PDB file of C-alpha atoms in Angstrom:
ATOM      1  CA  UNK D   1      70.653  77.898  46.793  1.00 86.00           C
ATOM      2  CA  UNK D   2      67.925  80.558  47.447  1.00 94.00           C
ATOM      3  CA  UNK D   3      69.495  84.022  45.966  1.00 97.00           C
ATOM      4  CA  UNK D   4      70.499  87.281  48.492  1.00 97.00           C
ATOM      5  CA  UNK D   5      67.400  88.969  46.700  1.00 97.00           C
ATOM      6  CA  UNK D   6      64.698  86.794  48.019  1.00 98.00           C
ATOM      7  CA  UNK D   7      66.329  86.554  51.046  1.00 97.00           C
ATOM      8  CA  UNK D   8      66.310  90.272  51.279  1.00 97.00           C
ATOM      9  CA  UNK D   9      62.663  90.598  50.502  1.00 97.00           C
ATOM     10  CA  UNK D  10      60.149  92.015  53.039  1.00 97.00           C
ATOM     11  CA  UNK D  11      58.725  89.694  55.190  1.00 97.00           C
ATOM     12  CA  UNK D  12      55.252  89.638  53.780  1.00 98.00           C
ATOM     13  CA  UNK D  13      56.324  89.287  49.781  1.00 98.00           C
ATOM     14  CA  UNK D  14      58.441  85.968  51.022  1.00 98.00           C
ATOM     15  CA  UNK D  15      55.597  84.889  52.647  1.00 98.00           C
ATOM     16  CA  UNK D  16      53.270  85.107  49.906  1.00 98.00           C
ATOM     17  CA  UNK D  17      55.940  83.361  47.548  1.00 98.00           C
ATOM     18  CA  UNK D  18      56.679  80.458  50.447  1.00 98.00           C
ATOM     19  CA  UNK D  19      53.070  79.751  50.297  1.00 98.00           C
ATOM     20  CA  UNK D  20      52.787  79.605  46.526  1.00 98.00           C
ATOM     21  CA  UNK D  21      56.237  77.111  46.740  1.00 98.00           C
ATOM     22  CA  UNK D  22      53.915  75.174  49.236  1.00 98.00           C
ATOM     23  CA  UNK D  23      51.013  74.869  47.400  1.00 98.00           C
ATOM     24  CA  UNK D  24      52.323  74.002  44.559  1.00 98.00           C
ATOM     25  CA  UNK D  25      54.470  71.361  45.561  1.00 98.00           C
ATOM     26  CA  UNK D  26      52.230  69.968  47.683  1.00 98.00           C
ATOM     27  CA  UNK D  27      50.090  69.219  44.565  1.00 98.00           C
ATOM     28  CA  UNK D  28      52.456  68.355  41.963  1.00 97.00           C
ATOM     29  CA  UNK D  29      55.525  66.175  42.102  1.00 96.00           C
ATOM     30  CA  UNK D  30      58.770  68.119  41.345  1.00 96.00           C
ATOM     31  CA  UNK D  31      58.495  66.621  38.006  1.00 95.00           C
ATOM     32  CA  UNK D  32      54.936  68.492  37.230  1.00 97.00           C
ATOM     33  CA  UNK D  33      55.447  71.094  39.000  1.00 98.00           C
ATOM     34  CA  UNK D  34      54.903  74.985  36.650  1.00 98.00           C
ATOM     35  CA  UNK D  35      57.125  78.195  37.772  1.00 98.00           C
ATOM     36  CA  UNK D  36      54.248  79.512  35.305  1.00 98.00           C
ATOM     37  CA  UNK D  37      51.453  78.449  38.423  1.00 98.00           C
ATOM     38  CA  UNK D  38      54.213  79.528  41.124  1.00 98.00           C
ATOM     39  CA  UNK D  39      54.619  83.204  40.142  1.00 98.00           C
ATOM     40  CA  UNK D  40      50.727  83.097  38.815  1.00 98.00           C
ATOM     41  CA  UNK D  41      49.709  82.717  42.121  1.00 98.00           C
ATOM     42  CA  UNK D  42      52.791  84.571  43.953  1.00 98.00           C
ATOM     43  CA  UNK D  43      51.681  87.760  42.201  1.00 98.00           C
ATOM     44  CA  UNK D  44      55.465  88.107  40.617  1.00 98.00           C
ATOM     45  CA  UNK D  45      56.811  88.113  37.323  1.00 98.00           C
ATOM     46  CA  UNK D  46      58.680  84.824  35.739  1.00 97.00           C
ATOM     47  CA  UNK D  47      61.927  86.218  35.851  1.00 98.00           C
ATOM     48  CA  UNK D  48      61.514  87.597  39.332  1.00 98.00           C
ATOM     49  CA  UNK D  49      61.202  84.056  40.626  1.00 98.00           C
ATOM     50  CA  UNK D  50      64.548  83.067  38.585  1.00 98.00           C
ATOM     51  CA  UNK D  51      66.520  86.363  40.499  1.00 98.00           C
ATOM     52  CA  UNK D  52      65.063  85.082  43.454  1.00 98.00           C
ATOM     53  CA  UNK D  53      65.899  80.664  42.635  1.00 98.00           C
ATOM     54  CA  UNK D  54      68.070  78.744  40.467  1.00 97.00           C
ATOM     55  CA  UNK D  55      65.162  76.887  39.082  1.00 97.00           C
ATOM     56  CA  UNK D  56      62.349  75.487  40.057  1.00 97.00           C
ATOM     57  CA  UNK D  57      64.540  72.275  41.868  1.00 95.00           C
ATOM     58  CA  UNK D  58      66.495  75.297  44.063  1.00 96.00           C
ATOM     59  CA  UNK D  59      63.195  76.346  44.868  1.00 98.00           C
ATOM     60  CA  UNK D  60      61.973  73.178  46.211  1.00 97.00           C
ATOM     61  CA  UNK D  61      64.886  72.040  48.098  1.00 95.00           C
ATOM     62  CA  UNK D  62      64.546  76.048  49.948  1.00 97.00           C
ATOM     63  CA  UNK D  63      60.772  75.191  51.009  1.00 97.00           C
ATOM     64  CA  UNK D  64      61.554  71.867  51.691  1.00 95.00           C
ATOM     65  CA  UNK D  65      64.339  72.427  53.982  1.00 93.00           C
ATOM     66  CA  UNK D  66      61.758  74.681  55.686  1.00 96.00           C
ATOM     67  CA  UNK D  67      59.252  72.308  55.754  1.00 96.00           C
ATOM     68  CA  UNK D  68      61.402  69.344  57.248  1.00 93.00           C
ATOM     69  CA  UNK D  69      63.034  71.879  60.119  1.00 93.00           C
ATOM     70  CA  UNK D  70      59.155  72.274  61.311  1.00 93.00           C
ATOM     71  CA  UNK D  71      58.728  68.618  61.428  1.00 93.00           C
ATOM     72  CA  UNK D  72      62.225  66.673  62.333  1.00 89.00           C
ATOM     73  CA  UNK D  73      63.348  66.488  65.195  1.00 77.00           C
ATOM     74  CA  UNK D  74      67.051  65.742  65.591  1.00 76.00           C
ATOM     75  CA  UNK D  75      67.922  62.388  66.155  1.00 73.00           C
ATOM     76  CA  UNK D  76      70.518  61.708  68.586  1.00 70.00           C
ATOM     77  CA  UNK D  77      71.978  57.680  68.225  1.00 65.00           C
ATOM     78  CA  UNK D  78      73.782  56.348  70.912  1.00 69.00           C
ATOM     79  CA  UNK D  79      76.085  53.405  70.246  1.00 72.00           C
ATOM     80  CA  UNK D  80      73.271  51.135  72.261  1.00 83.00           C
ATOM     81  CA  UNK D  81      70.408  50.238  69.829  1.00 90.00           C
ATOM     82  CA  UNK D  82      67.634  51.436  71.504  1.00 92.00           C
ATOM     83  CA  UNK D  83      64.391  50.378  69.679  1.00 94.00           C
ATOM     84  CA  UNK D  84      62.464  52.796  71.850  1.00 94.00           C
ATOM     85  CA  UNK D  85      64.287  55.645  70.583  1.00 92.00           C
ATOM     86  CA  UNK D  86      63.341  54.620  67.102  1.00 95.00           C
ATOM     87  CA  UNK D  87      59.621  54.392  67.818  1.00 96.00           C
ATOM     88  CA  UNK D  88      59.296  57.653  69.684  1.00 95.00           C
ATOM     89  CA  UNK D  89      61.377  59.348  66.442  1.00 93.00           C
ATOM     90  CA  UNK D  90      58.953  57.968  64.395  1.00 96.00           C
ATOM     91  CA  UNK D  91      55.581  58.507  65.447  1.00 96.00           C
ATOM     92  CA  UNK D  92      56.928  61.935  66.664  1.00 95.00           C
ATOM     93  CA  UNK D  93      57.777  62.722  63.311  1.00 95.00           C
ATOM     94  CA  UNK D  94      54.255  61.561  61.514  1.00 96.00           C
ATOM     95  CA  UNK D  95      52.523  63.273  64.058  1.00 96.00           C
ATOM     96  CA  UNK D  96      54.471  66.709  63.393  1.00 96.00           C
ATOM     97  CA  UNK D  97      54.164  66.111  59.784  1.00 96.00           C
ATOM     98  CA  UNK D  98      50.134  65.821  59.623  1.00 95.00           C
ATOM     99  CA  UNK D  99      49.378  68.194  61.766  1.00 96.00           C
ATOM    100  CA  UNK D 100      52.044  70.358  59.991  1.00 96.00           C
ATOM    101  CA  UNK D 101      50.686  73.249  57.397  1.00 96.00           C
ATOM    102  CA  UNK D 102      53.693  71.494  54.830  1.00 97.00           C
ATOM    103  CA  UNK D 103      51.704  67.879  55.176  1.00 96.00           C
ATOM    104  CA  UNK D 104      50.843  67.803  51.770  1.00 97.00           C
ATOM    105  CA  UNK D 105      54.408  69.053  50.449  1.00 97.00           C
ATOM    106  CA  UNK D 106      56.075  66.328  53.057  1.00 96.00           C
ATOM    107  CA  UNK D 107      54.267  63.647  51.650  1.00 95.00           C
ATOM    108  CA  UNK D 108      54.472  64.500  47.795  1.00 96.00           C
ATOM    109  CA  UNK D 109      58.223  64.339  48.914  1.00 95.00           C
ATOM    110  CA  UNK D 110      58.320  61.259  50.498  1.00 93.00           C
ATOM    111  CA  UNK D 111      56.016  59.726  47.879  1.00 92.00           C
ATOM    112  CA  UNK D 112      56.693  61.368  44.640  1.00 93.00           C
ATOM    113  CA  UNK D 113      60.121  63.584  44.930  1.00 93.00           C
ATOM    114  CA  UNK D 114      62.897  61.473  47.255  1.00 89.00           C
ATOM    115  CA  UNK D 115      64.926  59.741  45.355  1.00 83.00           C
ATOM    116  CA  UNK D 116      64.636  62.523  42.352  1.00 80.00           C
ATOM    117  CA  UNK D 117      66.706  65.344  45.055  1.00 77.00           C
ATOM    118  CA  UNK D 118      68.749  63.574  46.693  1.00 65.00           C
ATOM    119  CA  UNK D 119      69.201  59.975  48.951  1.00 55.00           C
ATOM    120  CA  UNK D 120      67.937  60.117  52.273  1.00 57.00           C
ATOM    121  CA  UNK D 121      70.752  58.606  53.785  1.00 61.00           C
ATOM    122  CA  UNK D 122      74.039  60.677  53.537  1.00 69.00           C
ATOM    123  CA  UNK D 123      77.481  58.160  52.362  1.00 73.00           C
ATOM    124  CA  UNK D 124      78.989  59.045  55.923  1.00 73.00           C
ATOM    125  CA  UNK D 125      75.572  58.258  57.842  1.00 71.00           C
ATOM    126  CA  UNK D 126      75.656  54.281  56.499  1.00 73.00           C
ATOM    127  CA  UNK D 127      79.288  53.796  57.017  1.00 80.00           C
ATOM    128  CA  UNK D 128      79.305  54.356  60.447  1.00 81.00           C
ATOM    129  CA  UNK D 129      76.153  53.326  61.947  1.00 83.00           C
ATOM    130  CA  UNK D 130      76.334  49.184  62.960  1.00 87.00           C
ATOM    131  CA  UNK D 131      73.668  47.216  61.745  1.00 88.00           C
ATOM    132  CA  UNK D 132      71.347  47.410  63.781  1.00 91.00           C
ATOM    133  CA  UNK D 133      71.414  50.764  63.401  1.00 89.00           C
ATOM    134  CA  UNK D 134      71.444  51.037  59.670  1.00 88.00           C
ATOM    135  CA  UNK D 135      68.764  48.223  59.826  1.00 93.00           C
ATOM    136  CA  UNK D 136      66.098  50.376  62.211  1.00 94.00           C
ATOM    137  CA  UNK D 137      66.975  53.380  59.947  1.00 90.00           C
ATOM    138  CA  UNK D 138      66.014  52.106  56.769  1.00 91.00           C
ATOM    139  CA  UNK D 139      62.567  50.768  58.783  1.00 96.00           C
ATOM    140  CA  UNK D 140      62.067  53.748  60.166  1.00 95.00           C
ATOM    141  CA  UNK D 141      61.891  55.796  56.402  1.00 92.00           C
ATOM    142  CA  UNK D 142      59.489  52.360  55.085  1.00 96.00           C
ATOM    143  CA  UNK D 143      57.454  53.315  57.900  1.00 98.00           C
ATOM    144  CA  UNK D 144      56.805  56.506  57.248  1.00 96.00           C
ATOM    145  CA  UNK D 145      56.572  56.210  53.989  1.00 95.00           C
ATOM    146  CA  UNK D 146      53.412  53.396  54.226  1.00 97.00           C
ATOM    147  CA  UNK D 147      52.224  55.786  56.856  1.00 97.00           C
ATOM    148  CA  UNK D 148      52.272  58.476  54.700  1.00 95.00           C
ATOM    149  CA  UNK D 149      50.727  56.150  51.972  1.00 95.00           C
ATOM    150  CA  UNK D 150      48.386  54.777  53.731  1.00 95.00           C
ATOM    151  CA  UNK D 151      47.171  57.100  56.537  1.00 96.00           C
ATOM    152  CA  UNK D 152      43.946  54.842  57.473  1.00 97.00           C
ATOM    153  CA  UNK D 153      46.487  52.115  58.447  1.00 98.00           C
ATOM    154  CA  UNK D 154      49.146  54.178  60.729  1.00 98.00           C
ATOM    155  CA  UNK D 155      48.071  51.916  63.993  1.00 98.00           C
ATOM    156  CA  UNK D 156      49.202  48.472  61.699  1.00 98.00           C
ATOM    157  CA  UNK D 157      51.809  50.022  60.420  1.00 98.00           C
ATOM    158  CA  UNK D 158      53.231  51.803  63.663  1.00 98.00           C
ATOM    159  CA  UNK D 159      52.874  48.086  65.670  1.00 98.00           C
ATOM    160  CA  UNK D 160      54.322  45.902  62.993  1.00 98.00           C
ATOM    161  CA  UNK D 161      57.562  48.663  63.479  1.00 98.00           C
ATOM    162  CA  UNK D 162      57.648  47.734  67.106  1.00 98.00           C
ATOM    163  CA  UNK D 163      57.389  44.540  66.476  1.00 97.00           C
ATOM    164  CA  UNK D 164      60.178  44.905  64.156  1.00 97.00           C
ATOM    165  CA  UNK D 165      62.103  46.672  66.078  1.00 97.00           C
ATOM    166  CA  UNK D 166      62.314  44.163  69.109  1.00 96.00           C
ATOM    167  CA  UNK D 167      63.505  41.683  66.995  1.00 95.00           C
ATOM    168  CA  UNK D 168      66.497  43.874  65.827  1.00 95.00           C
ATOM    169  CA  UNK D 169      67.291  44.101  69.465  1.00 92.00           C
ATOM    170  CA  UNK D 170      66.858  40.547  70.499  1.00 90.00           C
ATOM    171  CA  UNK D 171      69.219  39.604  67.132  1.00 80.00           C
ATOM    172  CA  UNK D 172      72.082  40.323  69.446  1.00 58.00           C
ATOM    173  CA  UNK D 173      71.626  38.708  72.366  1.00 50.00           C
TER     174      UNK D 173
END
């Protein structure tokens, strides 16, 4: 978790160190990424970035918490599968995300750094959603992430989901 002394900063020093977070994990992978380019380009000293993060993984789940609050939209489920609902989210959310100034670090998440922070669905999330609901959710990630991989082929992509989606809701009646 971010420490009380970045936190505490003044406004335009956190900005300046958000925007070297941002940069460089929009070009590296979590993996590759260098506190060494961070604070290089931040302007700060090595160990001010370690009084101010963990490590270099605190530091990415701080920006990318930021990142994803720009971008996503809650998502409100109701106990009726609405395949609608599921579109909307998702073409909202892609829109948001490349037109977004974190585009690049929301795609070298979704591409590179996912399953290395964390799962995308929580434990709680899958038990209780029905099947239908746990199916479209799944799509709806495999969407965005072929979307995100393959940006010249979003129309495709976005109308084999529908399609997909209307026969999750036809499986039930």
């Amino acid at each position: 978790m971010v420490k009380a002394t970045f936190i505490n900063l003044p406004a335009s020093k956190k900005k300046i160190i958000k925007q070297s977070l941002v940069n460089e994990f929009s070009t590296y992978p979590l993996a590759k990424a260098q506190v060494a380019r961070i604070v290089a380009q931040a302007g700060i000293a090595r160990g001010a970035f370690y009084k101010y993060f963990t490590d270099l993984n605190d530091a990415y789940q701080y920006i990318y918490g930021i990142a994803i609050m720009a971008v996503h939209s809650p998502v409100e489920l109701t106990s009726a599968f609405e395949p609608q609902q599921y579109y909307q989210n998702v073409a909202n959310f892609i829109e948001k995300a490349q037109q977004s100034s974190y585009a690049g670090l929301i795609k070298m998440h979704i591409l590179y750094n996912e399953n290395s922070v964390g799962q995308p669905f929580p434990r709680e999330l899958i038990t209780k959603l029905d099947p239908q609901n746990w199916s479209a959710m799944v799509l709806s990630h495999a969407t965005i992430r072929l979307v995100m991989e393959n940006p010249e082929q979003e129309k495709e992509v976005m109308a084999r989901f529908k399609a997909s989606l209307e026969l999750l809701k036809r499986g039930t009646n």
